[in-house]
Tab-separated table of C-alpha atoms in Angstrom:
chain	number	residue	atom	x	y	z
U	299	UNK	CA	79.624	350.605	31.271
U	300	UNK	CA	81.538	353.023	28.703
U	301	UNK	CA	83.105	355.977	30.333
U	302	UNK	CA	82.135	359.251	29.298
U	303	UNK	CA	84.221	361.403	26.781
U	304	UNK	CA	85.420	364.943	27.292
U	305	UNK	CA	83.035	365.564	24.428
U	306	UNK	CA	79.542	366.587	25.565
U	307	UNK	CA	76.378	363.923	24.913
U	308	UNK	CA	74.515	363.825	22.038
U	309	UNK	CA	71.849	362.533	23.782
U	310	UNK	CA	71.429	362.316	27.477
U	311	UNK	CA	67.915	361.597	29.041
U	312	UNK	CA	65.574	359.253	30.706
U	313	UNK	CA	63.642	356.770	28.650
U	314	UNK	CA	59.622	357.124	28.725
U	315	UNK	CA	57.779	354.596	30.118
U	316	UNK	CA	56.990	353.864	26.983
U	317	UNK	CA	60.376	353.266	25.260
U	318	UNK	CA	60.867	350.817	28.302
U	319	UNK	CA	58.024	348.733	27.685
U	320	UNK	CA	59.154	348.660	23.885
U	321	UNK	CA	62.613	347.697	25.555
U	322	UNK	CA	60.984	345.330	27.529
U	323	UNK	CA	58.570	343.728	24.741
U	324	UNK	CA	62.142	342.849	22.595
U	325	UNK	CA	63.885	341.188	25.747
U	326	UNK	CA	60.778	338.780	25.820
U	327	UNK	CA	60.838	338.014	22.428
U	328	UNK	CA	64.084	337.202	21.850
U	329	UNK	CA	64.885	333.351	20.792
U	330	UNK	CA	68.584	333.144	21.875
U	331	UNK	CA	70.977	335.190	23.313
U	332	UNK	CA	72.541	336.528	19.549
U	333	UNK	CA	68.799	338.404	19.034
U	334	UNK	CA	68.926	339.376	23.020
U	335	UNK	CA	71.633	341.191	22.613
U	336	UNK	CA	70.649	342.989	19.458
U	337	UNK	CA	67.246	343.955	20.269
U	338	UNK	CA	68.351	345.160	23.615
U	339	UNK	CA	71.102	347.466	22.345
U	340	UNK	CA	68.814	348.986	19.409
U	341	UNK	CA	65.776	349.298	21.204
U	342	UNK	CA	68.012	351.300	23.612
U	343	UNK	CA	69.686	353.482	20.871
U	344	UNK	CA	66.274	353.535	18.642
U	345	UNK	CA	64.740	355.463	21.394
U	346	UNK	CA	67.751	358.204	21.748
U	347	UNK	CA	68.709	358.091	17.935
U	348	UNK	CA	65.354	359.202	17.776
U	349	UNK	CA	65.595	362.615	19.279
U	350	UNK	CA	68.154	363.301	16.094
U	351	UNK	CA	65.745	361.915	13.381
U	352	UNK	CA	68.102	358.855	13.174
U	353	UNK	CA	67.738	355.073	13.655
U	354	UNK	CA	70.184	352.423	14.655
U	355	UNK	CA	72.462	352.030	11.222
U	356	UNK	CA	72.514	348.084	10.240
U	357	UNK	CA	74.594	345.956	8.743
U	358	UNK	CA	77.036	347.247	6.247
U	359	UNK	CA	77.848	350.081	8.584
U	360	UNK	CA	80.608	352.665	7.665
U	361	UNK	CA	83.484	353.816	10.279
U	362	UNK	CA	81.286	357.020	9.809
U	363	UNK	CA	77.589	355.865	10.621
U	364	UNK	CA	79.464	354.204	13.386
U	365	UNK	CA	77.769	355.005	17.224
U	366	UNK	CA	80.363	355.879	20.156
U	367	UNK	CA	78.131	354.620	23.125
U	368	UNK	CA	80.003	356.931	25.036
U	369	UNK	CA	78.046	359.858	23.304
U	370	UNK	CA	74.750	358.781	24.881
U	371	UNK	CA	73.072	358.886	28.461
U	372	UNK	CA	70.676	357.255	30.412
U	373	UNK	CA	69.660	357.331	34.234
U	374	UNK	CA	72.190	354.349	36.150
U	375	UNK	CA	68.300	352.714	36.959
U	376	UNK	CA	67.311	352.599	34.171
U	377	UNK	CA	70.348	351.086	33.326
U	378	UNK	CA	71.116	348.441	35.536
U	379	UNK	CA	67.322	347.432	35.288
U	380	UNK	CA	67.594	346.773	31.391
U	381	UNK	CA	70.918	345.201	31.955
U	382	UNK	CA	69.450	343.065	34.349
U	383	UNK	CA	66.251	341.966	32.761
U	384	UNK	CA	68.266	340.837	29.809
U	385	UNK	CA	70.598	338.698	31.701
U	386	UNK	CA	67.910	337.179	33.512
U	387	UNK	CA	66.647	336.174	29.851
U	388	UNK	CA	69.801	334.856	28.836
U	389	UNK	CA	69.500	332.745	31.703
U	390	UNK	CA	67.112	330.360	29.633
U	391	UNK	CA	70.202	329.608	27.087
U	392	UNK	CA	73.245	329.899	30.208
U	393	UNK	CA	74.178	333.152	28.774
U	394	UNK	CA	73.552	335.218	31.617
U	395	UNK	CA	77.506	335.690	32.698
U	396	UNK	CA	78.907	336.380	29.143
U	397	UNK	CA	75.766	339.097	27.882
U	398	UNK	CA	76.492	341.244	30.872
U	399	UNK	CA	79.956	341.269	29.412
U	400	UNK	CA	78.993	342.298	26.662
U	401	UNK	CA	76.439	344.851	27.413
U	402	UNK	CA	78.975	346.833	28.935
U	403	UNK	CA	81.012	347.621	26.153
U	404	UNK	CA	77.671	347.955	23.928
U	405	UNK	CA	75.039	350.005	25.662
U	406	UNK	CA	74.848	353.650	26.570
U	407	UNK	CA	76.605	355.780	29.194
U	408	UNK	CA	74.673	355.850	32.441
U	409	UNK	CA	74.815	359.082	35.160
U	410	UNK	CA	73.183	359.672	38.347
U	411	UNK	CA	69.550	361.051	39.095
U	412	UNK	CA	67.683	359.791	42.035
U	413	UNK	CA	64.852	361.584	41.214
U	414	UNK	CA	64.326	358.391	38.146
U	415	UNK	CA	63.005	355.463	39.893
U	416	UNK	CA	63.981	352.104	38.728
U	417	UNK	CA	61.421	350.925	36.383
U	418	UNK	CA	60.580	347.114	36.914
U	419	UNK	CA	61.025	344.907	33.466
U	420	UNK	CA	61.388	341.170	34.566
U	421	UNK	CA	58.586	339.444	36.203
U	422	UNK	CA	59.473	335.983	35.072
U	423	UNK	CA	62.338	333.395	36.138
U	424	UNK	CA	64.022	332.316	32.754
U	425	UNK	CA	66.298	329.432	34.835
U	426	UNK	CA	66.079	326.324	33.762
U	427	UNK	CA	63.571	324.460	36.227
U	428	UNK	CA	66.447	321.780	36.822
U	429	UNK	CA	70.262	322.445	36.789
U	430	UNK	CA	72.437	319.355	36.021
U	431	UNK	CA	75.996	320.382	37.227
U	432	UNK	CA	78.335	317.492	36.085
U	433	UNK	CA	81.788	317.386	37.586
U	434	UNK	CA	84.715	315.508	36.051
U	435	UNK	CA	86.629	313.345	37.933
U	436	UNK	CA	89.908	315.360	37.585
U	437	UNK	CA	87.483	318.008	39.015
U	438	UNK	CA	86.416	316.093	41.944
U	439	UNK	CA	89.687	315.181	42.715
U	440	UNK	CA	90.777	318.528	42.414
U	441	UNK	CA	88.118	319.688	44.802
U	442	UNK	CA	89.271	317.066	47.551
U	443	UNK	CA	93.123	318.522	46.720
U	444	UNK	CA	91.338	322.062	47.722
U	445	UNK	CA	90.137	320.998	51.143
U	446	UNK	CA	93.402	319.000	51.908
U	447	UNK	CA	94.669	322.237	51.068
U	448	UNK	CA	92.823	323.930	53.974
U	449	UNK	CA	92.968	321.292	56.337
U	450	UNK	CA	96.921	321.631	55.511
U	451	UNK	CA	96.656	325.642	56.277
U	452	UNK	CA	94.611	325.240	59.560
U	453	UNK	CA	97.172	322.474	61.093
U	454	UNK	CA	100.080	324.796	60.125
U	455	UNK	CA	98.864	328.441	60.850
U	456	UNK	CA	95.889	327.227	63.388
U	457	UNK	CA	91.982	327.115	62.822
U	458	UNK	CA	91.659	330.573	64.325
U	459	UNK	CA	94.621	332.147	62.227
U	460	UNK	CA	93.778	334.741	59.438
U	461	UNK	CA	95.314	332.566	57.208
U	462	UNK	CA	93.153	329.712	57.233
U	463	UNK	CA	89.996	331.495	57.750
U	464	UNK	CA	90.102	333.590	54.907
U	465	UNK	CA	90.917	330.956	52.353
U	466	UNK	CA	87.816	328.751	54.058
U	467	UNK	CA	85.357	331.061	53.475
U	468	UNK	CA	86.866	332.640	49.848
U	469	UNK	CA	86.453	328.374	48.728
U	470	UNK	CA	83.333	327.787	50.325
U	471	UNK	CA	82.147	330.902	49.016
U	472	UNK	CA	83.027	330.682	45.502
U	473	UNK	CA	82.141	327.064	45.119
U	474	UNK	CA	78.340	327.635	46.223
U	475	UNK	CA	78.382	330.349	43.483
U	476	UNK	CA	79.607	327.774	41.181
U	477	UNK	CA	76.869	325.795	41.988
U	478	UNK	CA	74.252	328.368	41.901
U	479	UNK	CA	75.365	329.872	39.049
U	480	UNK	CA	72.905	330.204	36.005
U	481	UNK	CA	74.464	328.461	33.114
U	482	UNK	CA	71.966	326.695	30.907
U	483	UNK	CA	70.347	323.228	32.248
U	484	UNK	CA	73.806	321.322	31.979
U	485	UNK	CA	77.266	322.677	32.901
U	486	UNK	CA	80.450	320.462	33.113
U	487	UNK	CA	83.201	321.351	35.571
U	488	UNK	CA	86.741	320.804	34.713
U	489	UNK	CA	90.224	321.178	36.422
U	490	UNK	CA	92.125	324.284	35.850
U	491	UNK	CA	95.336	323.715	37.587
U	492	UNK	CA	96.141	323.358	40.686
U	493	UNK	CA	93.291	323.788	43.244
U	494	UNK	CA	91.361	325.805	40.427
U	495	UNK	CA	87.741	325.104	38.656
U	496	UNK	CA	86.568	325.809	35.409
U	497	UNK	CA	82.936	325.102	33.301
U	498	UNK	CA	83.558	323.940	29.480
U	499	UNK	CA	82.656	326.388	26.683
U	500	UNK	CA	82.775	329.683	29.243
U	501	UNK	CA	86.058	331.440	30.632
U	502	UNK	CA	84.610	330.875	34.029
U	503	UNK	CA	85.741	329.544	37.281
U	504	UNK	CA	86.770	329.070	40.568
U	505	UNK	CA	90.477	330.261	40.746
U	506	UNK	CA	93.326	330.056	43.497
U	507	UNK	CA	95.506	332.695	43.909
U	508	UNK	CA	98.304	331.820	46.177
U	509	UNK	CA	100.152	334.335	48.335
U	510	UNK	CA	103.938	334.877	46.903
U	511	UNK	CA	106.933	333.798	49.289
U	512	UNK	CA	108.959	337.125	48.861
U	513	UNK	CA	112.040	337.921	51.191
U	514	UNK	CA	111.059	339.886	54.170
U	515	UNK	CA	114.734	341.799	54.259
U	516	UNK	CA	114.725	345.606	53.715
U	517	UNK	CA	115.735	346.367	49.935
U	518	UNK	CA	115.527	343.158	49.141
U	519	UNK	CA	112.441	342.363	46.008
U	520	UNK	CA	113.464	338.173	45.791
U	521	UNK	CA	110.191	335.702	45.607
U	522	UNK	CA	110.898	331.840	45.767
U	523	UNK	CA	109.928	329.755	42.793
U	524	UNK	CA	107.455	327.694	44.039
U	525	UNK	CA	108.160	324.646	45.750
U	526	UNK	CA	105.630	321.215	44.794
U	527	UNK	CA	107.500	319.131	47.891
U	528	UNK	CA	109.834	320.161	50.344
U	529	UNK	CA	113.053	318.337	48.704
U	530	UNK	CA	112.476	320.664	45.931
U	531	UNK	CA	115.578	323.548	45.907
U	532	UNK	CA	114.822	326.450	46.568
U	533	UNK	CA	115.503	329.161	43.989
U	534	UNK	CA	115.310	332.848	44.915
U	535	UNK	CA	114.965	335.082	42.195
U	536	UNK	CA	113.326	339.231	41.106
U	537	UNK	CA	109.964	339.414	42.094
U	538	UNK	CA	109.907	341.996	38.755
U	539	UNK	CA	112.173	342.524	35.745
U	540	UNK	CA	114.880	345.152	37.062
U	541	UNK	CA	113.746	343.941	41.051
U	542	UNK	CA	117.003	344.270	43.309
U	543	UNK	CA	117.988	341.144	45.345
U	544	UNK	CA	120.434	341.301	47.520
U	545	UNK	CA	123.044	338.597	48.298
U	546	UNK	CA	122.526	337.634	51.820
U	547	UNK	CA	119.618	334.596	53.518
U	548	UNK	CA	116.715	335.466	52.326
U	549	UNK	CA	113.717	335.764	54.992
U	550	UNK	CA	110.779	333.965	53.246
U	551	UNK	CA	107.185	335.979	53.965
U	552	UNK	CA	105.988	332.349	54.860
U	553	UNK	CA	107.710	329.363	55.793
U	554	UNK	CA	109.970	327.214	53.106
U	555	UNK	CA	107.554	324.180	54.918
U	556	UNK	CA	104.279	325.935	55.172
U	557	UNK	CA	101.278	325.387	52.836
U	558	UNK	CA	100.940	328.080	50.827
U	559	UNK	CA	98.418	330.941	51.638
U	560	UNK	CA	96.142	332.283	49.165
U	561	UNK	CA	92.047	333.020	48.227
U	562	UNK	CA	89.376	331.549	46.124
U	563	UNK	CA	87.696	333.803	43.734
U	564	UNK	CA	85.464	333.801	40.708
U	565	UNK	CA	86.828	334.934	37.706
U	566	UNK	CA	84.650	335.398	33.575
């Protein structure tokens, strides 16, 4: 959410029970996630505009008439309990992901009071009763590439190593989250690289980041290109612009023959 401004709130307060259930009355209503969006954010900034005789300006708005949602306040429950009632809406078009994005950058500072409960505004599922999750077949063979990939890491470092077990349970982790992920009744998974996921029409996925080979040797800031077989040369060069490297045998973090190390995580 927006980060306060040295500049003092124009408005910071709870909403009324009653500006929630007005709140809560346009999140229903909505027909896609366009007039979600919109009647979330000015319901929200109707209700504090209103304390300064204003409403929320609409289309054809100067720099001037302009909000900073940085100048307004509400209670972090009340918050996160709109935010979430209008992505579980959004979750009847697959929007769910890309409106929280965007209700960050659009809604109201939040602060602290425990003394505000958290007011309850979705008593309905919106998910699609069935979820069709359709995988392409560079996909599936990029998902078999990912568990050769750990069977690789737990015959080179061993099944009990750190190694291994943290990139098992990053890809088993993120790829039930791809799967249980709200994103409208059909989603289509794609390659994204090398051991990496992505669903068409979102900048979602599941995404490997592998550990750099960087040289060991005090002083010394030299990564390895990367290496796709092991006739490949080996070519040593600044991990950063300006990085030193010394001239003298490099000692690689991880073995020249090893599988490369690295996590699965989810990235929008």
């Amino acid at each position: 959410m927006p980060v306060p401004t040295d500049t003092a709130y124009r408005v910071r307060r709870p909403l009324t029970a009653a500006e929630l259930e007005s709140i809560r009355g346009r999140i229903d209503a909505a027909t896609d996630t366009t007039t979600l969006l919109v009647a979330a954010v000015i319901g929200v900034f109707d209700a504090l505009l209103a304390d300064l005789g204003q409403t929320y300006p609409g289309t054809g708005t100067t720099p001037q008439q302009r909000i900073d949602p940085r100048q307004y306040a509400i209670p972090q429950t009340q918050w996160t309990a709109i935010a979430d009632a209008v992505t579980n809406r959004a979750h009847a078009w697959g929007g769910g992901i890309t409106i929280g994005l965007d209700l960050v950058n659009l809604m109201p500072s939040a602060y602290d009071d425990p003394t505000v409960p958290a007011p309850w505004l979705s008593d309905q599922d919106h998910r699609p009763q069935v979820y069709r999750l359709e995988v392409s077949r560079e996909a599936a063979d990029e998902i078999a590439a990912c568990e050769t990939h750990l069977q690789h890491l737990a015959a080179f470092y061993g099944p009990s190593s750190d190694t291994y077990q943290q990139a098992l349970s990053s890809w088993h982790r993120q790829l039930a989250t791809l799967f249980a992920t709200s994103l409208g009744a059909t989603s289509l998974v794609h390659r994204d690289g090398p051991l990496s996921l992505h669903l068409s029409g979102l900048v979602f996925g599941v995404i490997f980041h592998g550990e750099r080979r960087t040289c060991l040797a005090p002083g010394c800031h030299a990564e390895a290109s990367g290496r796709t077989s092991a006739d490949d040369p080996v070519v040593w060069r600044p991990r950063y612009d300006g990085a030193t490297v010394l001239d003298h045998p490099h000692i690689p973090s991880y073995p020249l023959d090893a599988p490369q190390p690295g996590t699965w995580s989810l990235h929008s």
